[in-house]
PDB file of C-alpha atoms in Angstrom:
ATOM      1  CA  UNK J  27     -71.247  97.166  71.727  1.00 44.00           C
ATOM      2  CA  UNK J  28     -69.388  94.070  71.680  1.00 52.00           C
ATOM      3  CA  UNK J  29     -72.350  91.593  73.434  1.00 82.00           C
ATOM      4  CA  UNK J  30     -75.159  92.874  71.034  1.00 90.00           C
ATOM      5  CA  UNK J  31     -75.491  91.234  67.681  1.00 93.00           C
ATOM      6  CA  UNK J  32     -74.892  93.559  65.267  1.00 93.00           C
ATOM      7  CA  UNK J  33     -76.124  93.399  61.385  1.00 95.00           C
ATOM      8  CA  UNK J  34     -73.771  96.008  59.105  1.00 95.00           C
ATOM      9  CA  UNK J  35     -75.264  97.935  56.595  1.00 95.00           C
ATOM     10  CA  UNK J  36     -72.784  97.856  54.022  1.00 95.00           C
ATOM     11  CA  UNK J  37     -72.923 100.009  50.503  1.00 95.00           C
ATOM     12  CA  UNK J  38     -69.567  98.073  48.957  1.00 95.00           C
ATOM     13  CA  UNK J  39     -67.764  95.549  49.429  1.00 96.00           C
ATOM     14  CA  UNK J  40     -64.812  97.868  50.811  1.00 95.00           C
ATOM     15  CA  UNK J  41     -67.905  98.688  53.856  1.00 94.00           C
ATOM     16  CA  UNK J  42     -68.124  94.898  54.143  1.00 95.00           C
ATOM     17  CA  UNK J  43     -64.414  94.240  54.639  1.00 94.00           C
ATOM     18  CA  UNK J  44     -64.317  96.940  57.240  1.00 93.00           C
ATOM     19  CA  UNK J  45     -67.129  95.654  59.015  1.00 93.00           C
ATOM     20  CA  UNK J  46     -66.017  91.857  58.875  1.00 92.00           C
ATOM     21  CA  UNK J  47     -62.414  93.015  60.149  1.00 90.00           C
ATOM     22  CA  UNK J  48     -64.593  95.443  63.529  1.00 88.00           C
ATOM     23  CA  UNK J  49     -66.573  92.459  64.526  1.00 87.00           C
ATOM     24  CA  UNK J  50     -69.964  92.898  62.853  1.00 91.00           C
ATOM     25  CA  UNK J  51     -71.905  89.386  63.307  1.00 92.00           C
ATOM     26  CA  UNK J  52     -73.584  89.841  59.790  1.00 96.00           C
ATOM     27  CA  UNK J  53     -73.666  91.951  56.651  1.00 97.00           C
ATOM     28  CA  UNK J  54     -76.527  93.662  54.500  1.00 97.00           C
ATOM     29  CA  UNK J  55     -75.142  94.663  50.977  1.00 97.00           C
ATOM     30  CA  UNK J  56     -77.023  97.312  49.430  1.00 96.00           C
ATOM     31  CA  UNK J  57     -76.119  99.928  46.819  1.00 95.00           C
ATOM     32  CA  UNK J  58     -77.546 103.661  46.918  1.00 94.00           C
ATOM     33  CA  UNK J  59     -77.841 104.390  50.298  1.00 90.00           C
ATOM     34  CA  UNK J  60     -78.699 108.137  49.729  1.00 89.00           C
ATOM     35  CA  UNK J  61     -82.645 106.995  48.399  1.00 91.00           C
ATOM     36  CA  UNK J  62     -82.986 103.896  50.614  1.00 89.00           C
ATOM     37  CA  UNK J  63     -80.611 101.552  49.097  1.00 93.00           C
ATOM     38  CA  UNK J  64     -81.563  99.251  45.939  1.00 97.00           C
ATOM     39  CA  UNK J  65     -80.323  95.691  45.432  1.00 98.00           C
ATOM     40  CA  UNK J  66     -76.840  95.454  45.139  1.00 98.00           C
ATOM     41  CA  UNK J  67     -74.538  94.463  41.599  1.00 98.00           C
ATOM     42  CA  UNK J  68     -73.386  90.818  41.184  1.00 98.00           C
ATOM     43  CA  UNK J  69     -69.810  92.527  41.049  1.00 98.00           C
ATOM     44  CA  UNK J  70     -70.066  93.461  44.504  1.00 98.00           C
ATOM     45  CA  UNK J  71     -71.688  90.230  46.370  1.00 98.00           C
ATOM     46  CA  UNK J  72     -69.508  88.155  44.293  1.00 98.00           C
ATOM     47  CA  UNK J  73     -66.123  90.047  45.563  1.00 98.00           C
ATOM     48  CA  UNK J  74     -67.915  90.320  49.063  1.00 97.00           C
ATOM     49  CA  UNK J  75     -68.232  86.041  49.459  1.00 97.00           C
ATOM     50  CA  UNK J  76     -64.302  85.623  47.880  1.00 97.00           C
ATOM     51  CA  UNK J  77     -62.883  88.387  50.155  1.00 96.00           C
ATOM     52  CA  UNK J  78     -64.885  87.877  53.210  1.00 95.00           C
ATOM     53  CA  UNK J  79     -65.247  83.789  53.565  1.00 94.00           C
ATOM     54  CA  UNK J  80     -67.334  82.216  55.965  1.00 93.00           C
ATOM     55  CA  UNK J  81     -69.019  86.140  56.767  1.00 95.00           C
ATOM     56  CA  UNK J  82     -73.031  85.570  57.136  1.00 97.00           C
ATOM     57  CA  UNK J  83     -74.054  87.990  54.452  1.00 98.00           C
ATOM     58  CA  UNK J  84     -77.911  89.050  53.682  1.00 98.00           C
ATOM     59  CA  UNK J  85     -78.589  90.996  50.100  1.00 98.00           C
ATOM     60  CA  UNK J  86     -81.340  93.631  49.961  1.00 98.00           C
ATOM     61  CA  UNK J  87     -83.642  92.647  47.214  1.00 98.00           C
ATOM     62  CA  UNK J  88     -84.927  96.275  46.238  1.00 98.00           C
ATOM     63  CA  UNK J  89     -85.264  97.341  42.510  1.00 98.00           C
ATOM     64  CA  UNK J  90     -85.484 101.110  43.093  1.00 97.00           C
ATOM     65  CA  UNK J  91     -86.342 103.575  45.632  1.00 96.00           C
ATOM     66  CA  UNK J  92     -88.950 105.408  46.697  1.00 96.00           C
ATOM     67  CA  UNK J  93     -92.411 103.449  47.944  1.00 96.00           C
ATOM     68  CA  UNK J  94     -92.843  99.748  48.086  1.00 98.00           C
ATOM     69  CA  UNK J  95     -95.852  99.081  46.297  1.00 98.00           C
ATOM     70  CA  UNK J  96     -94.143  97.199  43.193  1.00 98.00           C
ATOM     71  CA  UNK J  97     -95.497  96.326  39.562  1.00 98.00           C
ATOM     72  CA  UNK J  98     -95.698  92.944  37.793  1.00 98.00           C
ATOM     73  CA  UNK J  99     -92.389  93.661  36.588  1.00 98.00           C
ATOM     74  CA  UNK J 100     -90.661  95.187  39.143  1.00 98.00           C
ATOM     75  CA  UNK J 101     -91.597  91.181  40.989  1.00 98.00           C
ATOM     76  CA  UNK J 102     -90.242  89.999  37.976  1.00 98.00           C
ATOM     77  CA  UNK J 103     -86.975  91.368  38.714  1.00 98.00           C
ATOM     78  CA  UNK J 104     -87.041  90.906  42.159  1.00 98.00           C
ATOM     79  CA  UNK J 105     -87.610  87.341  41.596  1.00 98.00           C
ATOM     80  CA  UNK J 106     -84.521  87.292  39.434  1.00 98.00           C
ATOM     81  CA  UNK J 107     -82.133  89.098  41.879  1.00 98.00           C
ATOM     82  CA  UNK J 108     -83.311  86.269  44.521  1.00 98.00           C
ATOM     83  CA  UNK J 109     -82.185  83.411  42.257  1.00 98.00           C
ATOM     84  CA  UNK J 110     -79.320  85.326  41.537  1.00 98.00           C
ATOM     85  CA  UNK J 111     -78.809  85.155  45.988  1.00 98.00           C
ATOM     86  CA  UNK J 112     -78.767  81.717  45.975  1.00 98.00           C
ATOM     87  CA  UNK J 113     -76.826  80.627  43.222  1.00 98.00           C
ATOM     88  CA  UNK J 114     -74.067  82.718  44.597  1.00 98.00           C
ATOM     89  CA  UNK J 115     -74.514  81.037  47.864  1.00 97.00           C
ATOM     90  CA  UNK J 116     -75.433  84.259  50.127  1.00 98.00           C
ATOM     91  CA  UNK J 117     -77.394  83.827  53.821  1.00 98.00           C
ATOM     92  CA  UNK J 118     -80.281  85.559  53.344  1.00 98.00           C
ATOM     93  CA  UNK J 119     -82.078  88.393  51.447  1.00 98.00           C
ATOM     94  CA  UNK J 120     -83.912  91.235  52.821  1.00 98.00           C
ATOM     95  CA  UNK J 121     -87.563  92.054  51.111  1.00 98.00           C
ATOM     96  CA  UNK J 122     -90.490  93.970  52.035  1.00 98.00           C
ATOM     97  CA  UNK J 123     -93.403  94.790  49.905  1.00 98.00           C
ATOM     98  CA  UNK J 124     -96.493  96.884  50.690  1.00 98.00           C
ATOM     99  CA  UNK J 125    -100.368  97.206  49.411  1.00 98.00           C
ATOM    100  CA  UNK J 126    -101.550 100.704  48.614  1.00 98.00           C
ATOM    101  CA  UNK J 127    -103.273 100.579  51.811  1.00 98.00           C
ATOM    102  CA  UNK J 128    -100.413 100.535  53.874  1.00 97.00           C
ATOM    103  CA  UNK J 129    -100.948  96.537  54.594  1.00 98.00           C
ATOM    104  CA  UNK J 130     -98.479  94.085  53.828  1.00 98.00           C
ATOM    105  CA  UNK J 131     -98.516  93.058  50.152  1.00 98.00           C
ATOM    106  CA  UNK J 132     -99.348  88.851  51.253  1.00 98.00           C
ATOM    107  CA  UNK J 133     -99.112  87.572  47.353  1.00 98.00           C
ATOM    108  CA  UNK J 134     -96.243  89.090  46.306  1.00 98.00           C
ATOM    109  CA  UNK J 135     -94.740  88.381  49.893  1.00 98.00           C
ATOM    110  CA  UNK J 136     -95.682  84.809  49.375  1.00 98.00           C
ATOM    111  CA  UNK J 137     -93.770  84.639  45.860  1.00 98.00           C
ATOM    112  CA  UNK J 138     -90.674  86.425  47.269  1.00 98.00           C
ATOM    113  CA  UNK J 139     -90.403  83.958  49.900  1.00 98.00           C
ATOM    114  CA  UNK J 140     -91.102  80.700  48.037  1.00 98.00           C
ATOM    115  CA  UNK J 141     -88.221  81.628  45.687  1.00 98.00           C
ATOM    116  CA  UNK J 142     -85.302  82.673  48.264  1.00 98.00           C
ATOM    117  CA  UNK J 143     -86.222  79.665  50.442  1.00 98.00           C
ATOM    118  CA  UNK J 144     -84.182  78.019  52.216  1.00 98.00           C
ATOM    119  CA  UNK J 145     -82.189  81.338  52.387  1.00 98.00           C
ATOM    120  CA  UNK J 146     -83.004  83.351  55.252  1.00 98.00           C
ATOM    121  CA  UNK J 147     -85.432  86.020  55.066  1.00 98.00           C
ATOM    122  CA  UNK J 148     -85.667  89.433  56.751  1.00 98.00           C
ATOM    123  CA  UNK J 149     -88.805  91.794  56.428  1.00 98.00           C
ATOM    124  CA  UNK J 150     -86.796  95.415  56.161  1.00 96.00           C
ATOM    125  CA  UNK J 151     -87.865  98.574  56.943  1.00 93.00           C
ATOM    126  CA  UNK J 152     -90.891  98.968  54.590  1.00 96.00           C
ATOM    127  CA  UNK J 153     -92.929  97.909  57.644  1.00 98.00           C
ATOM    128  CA  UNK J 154     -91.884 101.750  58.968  1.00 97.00           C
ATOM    129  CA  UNK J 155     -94.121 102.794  56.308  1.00 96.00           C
ATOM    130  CA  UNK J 156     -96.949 100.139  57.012  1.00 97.00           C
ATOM    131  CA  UNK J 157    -100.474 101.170  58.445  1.00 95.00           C
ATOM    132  CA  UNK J 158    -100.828  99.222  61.861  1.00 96.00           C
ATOM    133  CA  UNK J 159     -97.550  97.838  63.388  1.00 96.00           C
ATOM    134  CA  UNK J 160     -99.936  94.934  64.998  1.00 97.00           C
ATOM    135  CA  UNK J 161    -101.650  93.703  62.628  1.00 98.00           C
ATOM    136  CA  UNK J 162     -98.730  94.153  59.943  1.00 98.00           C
ATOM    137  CA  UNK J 163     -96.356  92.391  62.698  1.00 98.00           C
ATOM    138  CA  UNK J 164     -98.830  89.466  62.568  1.00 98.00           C
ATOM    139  CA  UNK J 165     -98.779  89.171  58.659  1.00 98.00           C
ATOM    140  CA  UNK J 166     -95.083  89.226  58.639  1.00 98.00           C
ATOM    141  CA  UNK J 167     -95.073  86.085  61.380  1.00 98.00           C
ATOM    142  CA  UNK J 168     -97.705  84.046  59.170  1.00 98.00           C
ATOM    143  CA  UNK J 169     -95.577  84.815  56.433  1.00 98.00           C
ATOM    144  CA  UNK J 170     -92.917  83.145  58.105  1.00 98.00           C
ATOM    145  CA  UNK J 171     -89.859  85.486  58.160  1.00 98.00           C
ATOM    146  CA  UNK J 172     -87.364  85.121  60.728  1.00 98.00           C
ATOM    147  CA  UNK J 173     -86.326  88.431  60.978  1.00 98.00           C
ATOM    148  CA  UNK J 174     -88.222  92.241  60.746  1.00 98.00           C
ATOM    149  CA  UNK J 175     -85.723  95.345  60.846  1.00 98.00           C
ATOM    150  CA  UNK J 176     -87.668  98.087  62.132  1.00 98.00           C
ATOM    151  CA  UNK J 177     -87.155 101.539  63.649  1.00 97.00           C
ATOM    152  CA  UNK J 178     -90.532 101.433  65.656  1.00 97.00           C
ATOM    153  CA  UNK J 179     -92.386 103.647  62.492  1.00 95.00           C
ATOM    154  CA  UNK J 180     -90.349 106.920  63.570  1.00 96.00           C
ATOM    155  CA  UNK J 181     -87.469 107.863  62.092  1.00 93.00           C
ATOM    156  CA  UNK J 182     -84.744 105.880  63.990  1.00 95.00           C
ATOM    157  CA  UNK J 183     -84.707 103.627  66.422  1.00 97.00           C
ATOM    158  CA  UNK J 184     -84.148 105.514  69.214  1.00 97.00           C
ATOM    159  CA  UNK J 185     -87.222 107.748  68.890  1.00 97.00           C
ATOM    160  CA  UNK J 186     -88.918 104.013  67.893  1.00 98.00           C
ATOM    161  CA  UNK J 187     -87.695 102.238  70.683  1.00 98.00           C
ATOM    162  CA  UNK J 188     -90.927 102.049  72.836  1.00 98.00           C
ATOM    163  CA  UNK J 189     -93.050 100.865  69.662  1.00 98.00           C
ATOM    164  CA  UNK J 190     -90.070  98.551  68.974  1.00 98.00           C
ATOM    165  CA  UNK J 191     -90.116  96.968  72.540  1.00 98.00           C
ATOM    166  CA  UNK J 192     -94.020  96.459  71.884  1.00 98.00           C
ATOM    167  CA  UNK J 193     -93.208  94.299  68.985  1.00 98.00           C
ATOM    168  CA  UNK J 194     -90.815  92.379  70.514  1.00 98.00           C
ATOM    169  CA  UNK J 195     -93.510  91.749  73.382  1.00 98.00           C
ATOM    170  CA  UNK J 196     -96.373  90.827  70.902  1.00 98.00           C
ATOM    171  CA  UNK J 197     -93.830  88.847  68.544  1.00 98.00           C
ATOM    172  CA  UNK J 198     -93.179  86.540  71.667  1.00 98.00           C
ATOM    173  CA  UNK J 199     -90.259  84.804  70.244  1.00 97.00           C
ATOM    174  CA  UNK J 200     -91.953  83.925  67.543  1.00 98.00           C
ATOM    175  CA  UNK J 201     -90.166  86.236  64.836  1.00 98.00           C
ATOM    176  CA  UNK J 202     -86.702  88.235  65.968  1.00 98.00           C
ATOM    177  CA  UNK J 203     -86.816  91.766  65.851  1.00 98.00           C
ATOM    178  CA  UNK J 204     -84.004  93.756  64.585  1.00 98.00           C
ATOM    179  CA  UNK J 205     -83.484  97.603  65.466  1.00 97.00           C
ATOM    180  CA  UNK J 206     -82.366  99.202  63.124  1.00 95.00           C
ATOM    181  CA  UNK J 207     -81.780 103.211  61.553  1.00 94.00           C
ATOM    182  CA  UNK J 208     -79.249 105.241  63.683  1.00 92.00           C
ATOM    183  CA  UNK J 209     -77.893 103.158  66.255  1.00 94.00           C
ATOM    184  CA  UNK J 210     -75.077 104.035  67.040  1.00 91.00           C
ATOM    185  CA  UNK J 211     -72.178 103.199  70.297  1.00 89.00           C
ATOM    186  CA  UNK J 212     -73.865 106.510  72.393  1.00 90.00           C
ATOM    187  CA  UNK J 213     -77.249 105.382  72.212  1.00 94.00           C
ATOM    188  CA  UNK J 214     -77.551 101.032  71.726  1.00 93.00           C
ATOM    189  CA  UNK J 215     -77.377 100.545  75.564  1.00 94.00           C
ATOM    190  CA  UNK J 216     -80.648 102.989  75.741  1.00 97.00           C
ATOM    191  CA  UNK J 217     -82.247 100.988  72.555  1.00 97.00           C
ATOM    192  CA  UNK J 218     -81.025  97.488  73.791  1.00 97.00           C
ATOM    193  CA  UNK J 219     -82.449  98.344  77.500  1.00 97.00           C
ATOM    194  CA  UNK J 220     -85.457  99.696  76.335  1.00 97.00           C
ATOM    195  CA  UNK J 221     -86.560  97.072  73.432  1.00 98.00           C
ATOM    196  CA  UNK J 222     -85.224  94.050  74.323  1.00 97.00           C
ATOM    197  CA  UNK J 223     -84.530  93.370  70.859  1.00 98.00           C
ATOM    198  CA  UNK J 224     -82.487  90.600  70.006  1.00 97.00           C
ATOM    199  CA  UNK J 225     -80.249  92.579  66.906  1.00 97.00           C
ATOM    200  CA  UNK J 226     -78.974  95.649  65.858  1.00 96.00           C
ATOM    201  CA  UNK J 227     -78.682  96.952  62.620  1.00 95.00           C
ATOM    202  CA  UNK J 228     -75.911  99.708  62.161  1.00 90.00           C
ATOM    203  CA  UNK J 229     -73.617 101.206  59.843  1.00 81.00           C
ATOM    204  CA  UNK J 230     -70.749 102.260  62.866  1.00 60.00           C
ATOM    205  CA  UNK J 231     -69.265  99.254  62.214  1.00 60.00           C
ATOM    206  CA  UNK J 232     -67.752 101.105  59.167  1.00 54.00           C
ATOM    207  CA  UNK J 233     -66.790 104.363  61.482  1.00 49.00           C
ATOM    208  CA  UNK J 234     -69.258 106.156  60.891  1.00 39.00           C
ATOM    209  CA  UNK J 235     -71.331 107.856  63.685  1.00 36.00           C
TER     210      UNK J 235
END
């Protein structure tokens, strides 16, 4: 696994210590991994940047689980937790939001990303659960993320990987795209070979498989 750039899914600080010490090229904190993972306590980024210095480390920016078709408030909050990123001095966050029609949510997109810039911004895996990869791919370019973590809209990456190595044809460079959801050291050649992505997204950093 060593040439692949791998992002580490990380649920506590103790995951993100592990996965700094086996290599991982980047971090995603999260908390509540069992219903999609939320957005992560200031507790935990804050001991994540003093143990781990100089580790590139994203924060999902999710205030609960379940769909990703979000209130007024729920923004609200969202919006908070992002100014709460940068003043802590993080890489990136990792945002998605989707309209009731399965397109991506453009307006509250747009105010996500014009309050974490310049931080780094990854489209996560609420595009699984969009209603045309294509033309959801294209409003995630013109957004202007630089990443999208996707699975191919099946269930891991593996089963996803043709889809995924469609996107990473029709993104043309223009957007990386991450796999991500079960890869794992038996199966990232197959994804890698087949996709062409340029980054992984795991949790077997942390020894799990």
């Amino acid at each position: 696994m060593g040439r692949y750039f791998r992002e580490a899914c990380c649920p506590s600080a103790e995951a993100a210590g592990i996965a700094a010490k086996n290599g991982a090229s980047r971090v995603e904190l999260c908390e509540s991994l069992e219903i999609g993972g939320v957005t992560p306590s200031q507790k935990m980024m804050e001991q994540v940047l003093k143990e781990n210095p100089g580790l590139c480390v994203n924060v999902l920016v999710r205030p609960r689980g379940g769909d990703f078709i979000f209130s007024e408030d729920e923004i609200q909050t969202m919006l908070k937790d992002i100014r709460l990123c940068k003043s802590l001095g993080v890489n990136g966050v990792v945002i998605g939001a989707l309209r009731p029609d399965g397109g991506v949510d453009m307006a509250c997109m747009r105010r996500l990303i014009e309050e974490a810039r310049p931080l780094s911004i990854t489209f996560h895996r609420a595009f699984d659960e969009c209603s045309d990869v294509r033309d959801c791919l294209e409003d995630v370019i013109a957004l202007g993320c630089d990443r999208l973590l996707t699975s191919g809209h099946e269930k891991n990456a593996l089963e996803g990987r043709f889809t995924i190595a469609e996107l990473v044809k029709q993104a043309a460079g223009r957007i990386i795209i991450m796999a991500g959801c079960g890869v794992r050291p038996s199966n990232i050649n197959i994804i890698a070979e087949s996709t062409k992505a340029e980054e992984y997204h795991s949790s077997t950093l942390l020894g799990w498989d």
